[in-house]
Coordinates of C-alpha atoms and ligand atoms in Angstrom, one line a residue:
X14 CA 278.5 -37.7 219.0
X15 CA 280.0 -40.9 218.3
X16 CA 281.2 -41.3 214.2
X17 CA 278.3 -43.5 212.6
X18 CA 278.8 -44.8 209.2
X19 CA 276.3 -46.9 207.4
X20 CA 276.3 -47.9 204.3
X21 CA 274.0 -50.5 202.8
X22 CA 274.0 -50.4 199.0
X23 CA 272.7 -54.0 197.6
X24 CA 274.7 -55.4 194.4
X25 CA 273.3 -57.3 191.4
X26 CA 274.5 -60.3 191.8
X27 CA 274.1 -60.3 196.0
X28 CA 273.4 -58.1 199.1
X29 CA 276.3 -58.3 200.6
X30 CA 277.1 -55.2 202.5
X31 CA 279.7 -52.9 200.5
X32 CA 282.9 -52.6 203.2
X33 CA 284.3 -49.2 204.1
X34 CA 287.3 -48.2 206.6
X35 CA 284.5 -46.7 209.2
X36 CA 282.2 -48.6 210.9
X37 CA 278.9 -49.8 209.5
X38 CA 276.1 -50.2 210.8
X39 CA 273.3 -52.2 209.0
X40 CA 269.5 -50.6 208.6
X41 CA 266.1 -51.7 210.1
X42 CA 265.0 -54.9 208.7
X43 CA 263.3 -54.6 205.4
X44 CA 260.3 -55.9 207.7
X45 CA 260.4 -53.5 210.5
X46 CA 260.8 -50.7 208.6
X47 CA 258.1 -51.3 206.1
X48 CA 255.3 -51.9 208.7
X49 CA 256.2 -49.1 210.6
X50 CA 253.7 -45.7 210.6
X51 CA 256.2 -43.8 207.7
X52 CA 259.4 -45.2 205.8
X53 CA 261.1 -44.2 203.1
X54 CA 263.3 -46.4 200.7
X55 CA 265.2 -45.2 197.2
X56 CA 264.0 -48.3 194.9
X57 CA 267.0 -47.1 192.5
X58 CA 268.9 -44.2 191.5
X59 CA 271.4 -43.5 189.1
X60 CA 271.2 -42.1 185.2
X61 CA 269.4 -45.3 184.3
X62 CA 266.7 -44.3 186.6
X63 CA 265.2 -42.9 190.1
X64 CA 262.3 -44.0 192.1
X65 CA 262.1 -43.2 195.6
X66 CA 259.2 -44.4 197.9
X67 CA 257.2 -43.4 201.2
X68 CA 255.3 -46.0 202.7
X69 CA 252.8 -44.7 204.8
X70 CA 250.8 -46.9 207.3
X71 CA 250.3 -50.5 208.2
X72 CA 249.5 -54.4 207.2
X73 CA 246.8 -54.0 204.6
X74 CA 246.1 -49.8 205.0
X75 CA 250.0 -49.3 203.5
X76 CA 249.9 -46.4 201.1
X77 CA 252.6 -45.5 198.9
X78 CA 253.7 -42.0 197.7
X79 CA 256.5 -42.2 194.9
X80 CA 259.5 -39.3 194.5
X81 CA 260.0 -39.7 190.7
X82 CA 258.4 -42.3 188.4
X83 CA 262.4 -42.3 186.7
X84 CA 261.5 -46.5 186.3
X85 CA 259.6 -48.5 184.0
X86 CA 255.7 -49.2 185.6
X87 CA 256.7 -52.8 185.5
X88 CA 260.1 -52.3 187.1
X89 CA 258.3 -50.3 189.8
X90 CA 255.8 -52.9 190.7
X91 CA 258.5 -55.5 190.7
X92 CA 260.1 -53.7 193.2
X93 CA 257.2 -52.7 195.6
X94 CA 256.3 -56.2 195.5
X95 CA 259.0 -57.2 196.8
X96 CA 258.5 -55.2 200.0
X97 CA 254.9 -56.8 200.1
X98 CA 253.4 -53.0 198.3
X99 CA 250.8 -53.7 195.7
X100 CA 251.4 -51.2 192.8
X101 CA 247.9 -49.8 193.4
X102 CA 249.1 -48.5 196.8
X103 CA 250.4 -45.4 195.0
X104 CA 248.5 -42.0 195.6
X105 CA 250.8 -39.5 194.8
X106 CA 254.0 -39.4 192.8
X107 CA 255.9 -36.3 193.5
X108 CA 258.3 -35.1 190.1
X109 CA 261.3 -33.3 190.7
X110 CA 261.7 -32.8 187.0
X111 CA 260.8 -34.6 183.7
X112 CA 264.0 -35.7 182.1
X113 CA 263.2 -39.3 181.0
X114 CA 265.4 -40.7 184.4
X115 CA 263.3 -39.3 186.6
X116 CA 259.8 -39.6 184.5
X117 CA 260.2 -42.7 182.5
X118 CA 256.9 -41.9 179.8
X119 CA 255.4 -45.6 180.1
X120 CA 253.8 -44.4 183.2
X121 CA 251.8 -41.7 180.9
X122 CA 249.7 -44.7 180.1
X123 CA 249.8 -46.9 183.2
X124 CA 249.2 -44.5 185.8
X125 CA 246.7 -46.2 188.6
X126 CA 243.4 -44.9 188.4
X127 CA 243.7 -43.0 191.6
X128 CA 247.2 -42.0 191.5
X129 CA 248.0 -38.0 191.0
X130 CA 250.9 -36.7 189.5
X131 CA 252.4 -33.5 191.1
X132 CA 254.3 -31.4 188.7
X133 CA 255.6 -27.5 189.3
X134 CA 254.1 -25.1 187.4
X135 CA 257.0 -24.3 185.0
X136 CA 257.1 -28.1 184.2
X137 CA 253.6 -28.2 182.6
X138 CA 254.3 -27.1 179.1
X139 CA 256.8 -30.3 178.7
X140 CA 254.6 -32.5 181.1
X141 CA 251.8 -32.0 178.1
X142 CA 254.2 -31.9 174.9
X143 CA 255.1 -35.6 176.5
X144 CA 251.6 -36.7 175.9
X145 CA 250.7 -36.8 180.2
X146 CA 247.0 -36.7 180.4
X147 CA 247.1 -32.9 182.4
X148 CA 243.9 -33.9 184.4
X149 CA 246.1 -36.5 186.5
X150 CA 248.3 -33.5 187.1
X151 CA 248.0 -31.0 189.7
X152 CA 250.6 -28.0 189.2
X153 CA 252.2 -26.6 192.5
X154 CA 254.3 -23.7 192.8
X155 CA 253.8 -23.2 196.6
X156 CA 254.1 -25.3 199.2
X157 CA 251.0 -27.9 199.7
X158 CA 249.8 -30.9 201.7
X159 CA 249.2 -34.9 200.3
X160 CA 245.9 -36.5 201.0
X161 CA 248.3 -38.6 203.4
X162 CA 249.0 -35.8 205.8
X163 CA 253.2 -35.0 204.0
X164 CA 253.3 -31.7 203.7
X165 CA 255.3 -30.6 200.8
X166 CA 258.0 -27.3 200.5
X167 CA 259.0 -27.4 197.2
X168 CA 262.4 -25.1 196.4
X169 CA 263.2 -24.6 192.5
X170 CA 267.0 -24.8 191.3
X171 CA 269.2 -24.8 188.6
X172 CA 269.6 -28.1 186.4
X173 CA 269.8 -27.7 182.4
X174 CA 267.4 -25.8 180.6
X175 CA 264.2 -26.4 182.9
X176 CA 265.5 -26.0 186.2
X177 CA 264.3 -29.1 189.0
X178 CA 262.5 -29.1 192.0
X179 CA 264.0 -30.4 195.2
X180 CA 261.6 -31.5 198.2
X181 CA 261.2 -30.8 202.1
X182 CA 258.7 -33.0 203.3
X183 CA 257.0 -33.0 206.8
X184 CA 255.4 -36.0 208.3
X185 CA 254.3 -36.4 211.8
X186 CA 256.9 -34.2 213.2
X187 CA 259.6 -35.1 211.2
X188 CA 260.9 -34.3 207.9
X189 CA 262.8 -35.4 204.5
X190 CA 264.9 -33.6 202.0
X191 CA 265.4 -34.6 198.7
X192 CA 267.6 -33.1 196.4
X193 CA 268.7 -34.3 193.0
X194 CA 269.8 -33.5 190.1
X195 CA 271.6 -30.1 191.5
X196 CA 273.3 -27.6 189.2
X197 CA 274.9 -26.1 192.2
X198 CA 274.1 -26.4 195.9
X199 CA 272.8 -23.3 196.2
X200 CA 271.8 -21.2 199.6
X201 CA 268.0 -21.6 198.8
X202 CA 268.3 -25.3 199.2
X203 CA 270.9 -25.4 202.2
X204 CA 268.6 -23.0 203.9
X205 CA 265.2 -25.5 202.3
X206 CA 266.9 -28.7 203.9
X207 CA 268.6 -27.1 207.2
X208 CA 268.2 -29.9 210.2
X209 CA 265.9 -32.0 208.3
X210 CA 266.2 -35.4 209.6
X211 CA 266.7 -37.6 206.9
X212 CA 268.7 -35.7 203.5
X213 CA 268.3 -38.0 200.1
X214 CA 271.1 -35.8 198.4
X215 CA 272.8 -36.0 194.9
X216 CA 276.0 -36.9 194.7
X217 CA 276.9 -37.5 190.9
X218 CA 280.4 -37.6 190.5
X219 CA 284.3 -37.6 191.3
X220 CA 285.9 -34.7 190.1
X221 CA 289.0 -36.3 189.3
X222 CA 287.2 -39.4 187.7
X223 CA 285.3 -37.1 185.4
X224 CA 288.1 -35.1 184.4
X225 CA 290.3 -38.1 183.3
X226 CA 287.1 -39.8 182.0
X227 CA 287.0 -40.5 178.1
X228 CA 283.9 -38.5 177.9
X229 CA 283.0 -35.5 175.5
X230 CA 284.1 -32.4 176.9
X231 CA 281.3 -31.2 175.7
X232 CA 279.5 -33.6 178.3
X233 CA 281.7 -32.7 181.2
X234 CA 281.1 -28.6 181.0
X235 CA 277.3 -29.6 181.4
X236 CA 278.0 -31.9 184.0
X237 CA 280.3 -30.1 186.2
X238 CA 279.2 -26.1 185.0
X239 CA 276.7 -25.3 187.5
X240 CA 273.6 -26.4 185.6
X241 CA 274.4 -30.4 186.1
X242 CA 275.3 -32.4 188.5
X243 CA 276.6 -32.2 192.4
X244 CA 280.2 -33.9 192.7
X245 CA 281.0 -35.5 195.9
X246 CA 282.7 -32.8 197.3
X247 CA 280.0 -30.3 196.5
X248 CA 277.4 -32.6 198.1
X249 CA 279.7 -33.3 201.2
X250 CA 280.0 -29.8 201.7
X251 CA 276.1 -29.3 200.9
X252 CA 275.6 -31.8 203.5
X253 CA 278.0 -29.9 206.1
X254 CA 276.1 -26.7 205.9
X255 CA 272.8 -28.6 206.1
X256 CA 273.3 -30.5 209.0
X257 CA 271.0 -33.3 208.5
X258 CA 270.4 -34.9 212.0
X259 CA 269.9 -38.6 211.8
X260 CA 270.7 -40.0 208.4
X261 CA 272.1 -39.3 204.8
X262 CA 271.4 -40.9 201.6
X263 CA 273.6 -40.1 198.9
X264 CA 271.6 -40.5 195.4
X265 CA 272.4 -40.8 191.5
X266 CA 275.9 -42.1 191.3
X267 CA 277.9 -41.7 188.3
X268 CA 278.3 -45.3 187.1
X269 CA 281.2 -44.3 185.1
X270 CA 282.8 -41.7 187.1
X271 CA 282.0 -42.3 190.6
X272 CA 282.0 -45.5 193.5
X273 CA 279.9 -45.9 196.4
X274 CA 282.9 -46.3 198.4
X275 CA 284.9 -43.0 196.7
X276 CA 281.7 -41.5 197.5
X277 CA 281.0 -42.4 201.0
X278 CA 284.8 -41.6 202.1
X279 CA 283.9 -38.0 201.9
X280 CA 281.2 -38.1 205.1
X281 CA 283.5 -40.9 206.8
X282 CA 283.4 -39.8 210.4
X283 CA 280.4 -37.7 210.0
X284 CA 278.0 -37.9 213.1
X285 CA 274.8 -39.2 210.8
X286 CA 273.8 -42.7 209.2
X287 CA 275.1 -43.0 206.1
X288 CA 273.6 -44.6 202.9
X289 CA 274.5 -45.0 199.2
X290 CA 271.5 -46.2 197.0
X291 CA 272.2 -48.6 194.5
X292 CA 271.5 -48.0 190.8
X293 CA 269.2 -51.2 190.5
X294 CA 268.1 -52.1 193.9
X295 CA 266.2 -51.0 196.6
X296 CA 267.8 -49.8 199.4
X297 CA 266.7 -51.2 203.4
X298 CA 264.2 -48.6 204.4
X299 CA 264.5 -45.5 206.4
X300 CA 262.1 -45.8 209.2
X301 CA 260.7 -42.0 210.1
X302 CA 260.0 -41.2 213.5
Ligands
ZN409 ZN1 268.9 -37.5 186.7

């Protein structure tokens, strides 16, 4: 297979496309992609906060299913409106885990009408100290399918003291991983993800930017001890033993001790797509199928 390279992380200030020594190759319009059957697109990801979206269906029947809620309400619909997504779209919000960068607590009291919020099982307890109204929640341990036809694998691993949930999800033949937040890549999630289609994957950090960082030790034996965050190398190695077939994402970039382009040099060659999302803007979406 040809090497494919893509990377299209949008900046702050403009959307130019970040350059790499590989080729790129620019996404789907914004407008293709979002009016096509199933699409997904990482509104943000990094520390500050993650919000991923699938947008299901088309024109006016558009139906949104968020992975993480890790942005303020407001922030969110700002976002979805900018790809022509009313915030009331959302049905479903899928949470890998409740740490306040992927479950930011203003949606606790701005949560549409409508909208569930699936949390695992051993997630409950802190969903309900938080203050989340527990009949908008339905607890999963097992697998289980949305009203909008995803089917959901859910596969529990190691992060800090509550462990997080990383995602397999099945649509119409073909499927998504997403995987954040990783203490370690273990075989439960390479064999979770193997071949899926698209893989949203952590990677955090540069080893060698975090050991020279100025950071607490303290701060760096959590991030790098199993129980905190994938480095690049870990997730490129993940991603090797995976073998996603079509595209990669790389999520939740260390703003202090990582780069989009130190990160995307380790998959440089690689015979998939290749994305970094961006820690403030939506990325062009991933048309499924
Ligand atoms: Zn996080």
């Amino acid at each position: 297979m040809a090497p494919v390279g893509i990377l299209r992380a949008v900046t702050r200030t403009n959307h130019d496309t970040l350059r790499l020594d590989f080729p790129v190759h620019l996404g789907a319009p914004i407008t293709e992609a979002v009016a096509s059957p199933t699409a997904f697109c990482v509104l943000a990801s990094s520390s500050s906060g993650n919000c991923s979206a699938l947008i299901h269906g088309e024109g006016l029947l558009r139906r949104v299913t968020l992975i993480d809620c890790g942005l303020s309400p407001r922030r969110t619909r700002l976002l979805l409106a900018r790809m022509g997504l009313d915030f009331s779209a959302i049905d479903d919000i899928l949470v890998t885990h409740l740490d306040g960068d992927h479950f930011y607590s203003g949606w606790i009291k701005a949560l549409p009408r409508h909208t569930w919020l699936h949390i695992h099982a051993r997630h409950l307890r802190r969903a309900a100290h938080a203050g989340v109204d527990m009949s908008r929640v339905t607890a999963f341990e097992d697998p289980f399918t949305l009203r909008c036809g995803v089917h959901v694998r859910p596969t529990v691993l190691s992060h800090d003291e509550w462990g997080v949930v990383a995602f397999r999800l099945d649509v119409r033949g073909v499927s998504l991983g997403y995987a954040t937040d990783l203490g370690r890549a273990s075989a439960s999630l390479i064999k979770a993800m193997q071949g899926v289609d698209v893989l949203a994957i952590e990677s955090n950090y540069c080893r060698r930017m975090q050991v020279e960082s100025d950071r607490p030790e303290q701060l760096k034996e959590r991030i790098m001890g199993g129980f905190g965050h994938l480095s690049n190398e870990e997730c490129a190695a993940a991603v090797r033993k995976i073998q996603p077939r079509d595209h990669v994402v790389l999520l939740h970039l260390s703003r202090q001790c990582n780069s989009p382009e130190t990160a995307a040099a380790h998959h440089a060659g690689a015979g998939y797509r290749l994305t970094v999302a961006d820690a403030e803007w939506p990325m062009a979406p991933i048309v499924l199928g």
